[in-house]
Amino acid sequence: DIHHPYRYFGESPATTYERIGSLLKHVHIKDSLVTEDGSIRYKMLGKGNIPAKEILLLLRDSGYEGFVSLEWVKKWNPELEEAGVVFPNFAAWAKRVLASK
């Protein structure tokens, strides 16, 4: 889960990959912002401040061939956007990122 090492421990994507990259089989990706009161608000990919683009490019450039899936749990966060909006946004975002140099 890309969110936890960055958001909760301040670990850079490069450090996380250096530590566990050879073990990766599946990656969960999500984005968030920390609000003024210190709570975390989950956002669509590219709308928060998790370095999701950097992470996806790091995976690509490191030769990662496993799965990357969007983690979007509306059950625990009913205020989140509907899956019919979020998943197409994720697919378009990932396609743009992976097509970049």
mmCIF file of C-alpha atoms in Angstrom:
data_model
loop_
_atom_site.group_PDB
_atom_site.id
_atom_site.type_symbol
_atom_site.label_atom_id
_atom_site.label_comp_id
_atom_site.label_asym_id
_atom_site.label_seq_id
_atom_site.Cartn_x
_atom_site.Cartn_y
_atom_site.Cartn_z
ATOM 1 C CA ASP A 1 0.000 0.000 0.000
ATOM 2 C CA ILE A 2 1.800 3.130 -1.198
ATOM 3 C CA HIS A 3 -0.151 5.343 1.175
ATOM 4 C CA HIS A 4 1.021 3.970 4.513
ATOM 5 C CA PRO A 5 4.825 4.321 4.317
ATOM 6 C CA TYR A 6 4.561 7.838 2.869
ATOM 7 C CA ARG A 7 1.653 9.278 4.844
ATOM 8 C CA TYR A 8 2.238 7.676 8.231
ATOM 9 C CA PHE A 9 6.020 7.314 8.302
ATOM 10 C CA GLY A 10 7.282 10.026 5.927
ATOM 11 C CA GLU A 11 9.210 7.458 3.915
ATOM 12 C CA SER A 12 10.166 8.412 0.369
ATOM 13 C CA PRO A 13 8.960 6.201 -2.489
ATOM 14 C CA ALA A 14 12.583 5.437 -3.419
ATOM 15 C CA THR A 15 13.365 4.269 0.121
ATOM 16 C CA THR A 16 10.278 2.073 0.257
ATOM 17 C CA TYR A 17 11.136 0.534 -3.102
ATOM 18 C CA GLU A 18 14.731 -0.028 -2.044
ATOM 19 C CA ARG A 19 13.510 -1.881 1.052
ATOM 20 C CA ILE A 20 10.741 -4.031 -0.442
ATOM 21 C CA GLY A 21 10.799 -3.637 -4.230
ATOM 22 C CA SER A 22 12.166 -7.106 -4.905
ATOM 23 C CA LEU A 23 9.272 -8.606 -2.902
ATOM 24 C CA LEU A 24 6.404 -6.746 -4.592
ATOM 25 C CA LYS A 25 3.652 -8.759 -6.236
ATOM 26 C CA HIS A 26 0.695 -6.378 -5.909
ATOM 27 C CA VAL A 27 0.483 -2.638 -5.159
ATOM 28 C CA HIS A 28 -2.478 -0.721 -3.730
ATOM 29 C CA ILE A 29 -2.558 2.928 -4.728
ATOM 30 C CA LYS A 30 -4.600 5.802 -3.318
ATOM 31 C CA ASP A 31 -4.180 9.530 -2.779
ATOM 32 C CA SER A 32 -4.982 11.822 0.137
ATOM 33 C CA LEU A 33 -4.531 15.194 1.753
ATOM 34 C CA VAL A 34 -4.088 16.066 5.412
ATOM 35 C CA THR A 35 -6.722 18.638 6.403
ATOM 36 C CA GLU A 36 -6.225 21.624 8.679
ATOM 37 C CA ASP A 37 -7.466 19.610 11.661
ATOM 38 C CA GLY A 38 -4.925 16.859 10.926
ATOM 39 C CA SER A 39 -7.350 14.283 9.573
ATOM 40 C CA ILE A 40 -6.762 12.454 6.319
ATOM 41 C CA ARG A 41 -9.114 13.033 3.406
ATOM 42 C CA TYR A 42 -8.894 10.549 0.565
ATOM 43 C CA LYS A 43 -8.863 12.051 -2.920
ATOM 44 C CA MET A 44 -8.955 10.837 -6.505
ATOM 45 C CA LEU A 45 -5.510 10.054 -7.905
ATOM 46 C CA GLY A 46 -3.611 13.228 -8.677
ATOM 47 C CA LYS A 47 -5.880 15.368 -6.465
ATOM 48 C CA GLY A 48 -4.022 14.765 -3.197
ATOM 49 C CA ASN A 49 -0.376 15.110 -2.271
ATOM 50 C CA ILE A 50 0.789 11.499 -2.134
ATOM 51 C CA PRO A 51 3.549 11.256 -4.786
ATOM 52 C CA ALA A 52 1.452 8.711 -6.702
ATOM 53 C CA LYS A 53 2.811 9.708 -10.112
ATOM 54 C CA GLU A 54 6.392 9.397 -8.868
ATOM 55 C CA ILE A 55 5.580 5.990 -7.400
ATOM 56 C CA LEU A 56 3.934 4.671 -10.562
ATOM 57 C CA LEU A 57 6.883 5.852 -12.665
ATOM 58 C CA LEU A 58 9.338 4.323 -10.184
ATOM 59 C CA LEU A 59 7.535 0.994 -10.487
ATOM 60 C CA ARG A 60 7.517 1.212 -14.285
ATOM 61 C CA ASP A 61 11.153 2.264 -14.568
ATOM 62 C CA SER A 62 12.265 -0.432 -12.109
ATOM 63 C CA GLY A 63 10.729 -3.164 -14.234
ATOM 64 C CA TYR A 64 7.833 -3.989 -11.892
ATOM 65 C CA GLU A 65 5.411 -6.271 -13.739
ATOM 66 C CA GLY A 66 2.853 -6.948 -10.998
ATOM 67 C CA PHE A 67 -0.572 -5.463 -10.481
ATOM 68 C CA VAL A 68 -1.403 -1.925 -9.368
ATOM 69 C CA SER A 69 -4.929 -1.529 -8.059
ATOM 70 C CA LEU A 70 -6.855 1.460 -6.841
ATOM 71 C CA GLU A 71 -7.888 1.161 -3.228
ATOM 72 C CA TRP A 72 -11.200 2.962 -2.803
ATOM 73 C CA VAL A 73 -13.232 1.854 0.195
ATOM 74 C CA LYS A 74 -16.462 3.806 0.204
ATOM 75 C CA LYS A 75 -17.900 1.436 2.833
ATOM 76 C CA TRP A 76 -15.676 3.040 5.487
ATOM 77 C CA ASN A 77 -15.732 6.533 3.923
ATOM 78 C CA PRO A 78 -19.255 7.198 2.599
ATOM 79 C CA GLU A 79 -18.297 10.749 1.581
ATOM 80 C CA LEU A 80 -16.017 9.409 -1.170
ATOM 81 C CA GLU A 81 -16.986 9.816 -4.808
ATOM 82 C CA GLU A 82 -18.837 6.961 -6.501
ATOM 83 C CA ALA A 83 -16.874 4.110 -8.077
ATOM 84 C CA GLY A 84 -18.369 4.936 -11.492
ATOM 85 C CA VAL A 85 -16.484 8.251 -11.379
ATOM 86 C CA VAL A 86 -13.344 7.214 -9.530
ATOM 87 C CA PHE A 87 -12.312 4.069 -11.413
ATOM 88 C CA PRO A 88 -12.487 5.604 -14.905
ATOM 89 C CA ASN A 89 -10.512 8.571 -13.514
ATOM 90 C CA PHE A 90 -7.897 6.147 -12.154
ATOM 91 C CA ALA A 91 -7.615 4.306 -15.476
ATOM 92 C CA ALA A 92 -7.200 7.575 -17.417
ATOM 93 C CA TRP A 93 -4.714 8.936 -14.867
ATOM 94 C CA ALA A 94 -2.590 5.760 -14.932
ATOM 95 C CA LYS A 95 -2.605 5.683 -18.726
ATOM 96 C CA ARG A 96 -1.385 9.319 -18.886
ATOM 97 C CA VAL A 97 1.320 8.713 -16.281
ATOM 98 C CA LEU A 98 2.594 5.507 -17.853
ATOM 99 C CA ALA A 99 2.696 7.150 -21.305
ATOM 100 C CA SER A 100 4.908 9.969 -19.988
ATOM 101 C CA LYS A 101 8.677 9.805 -20.154
#
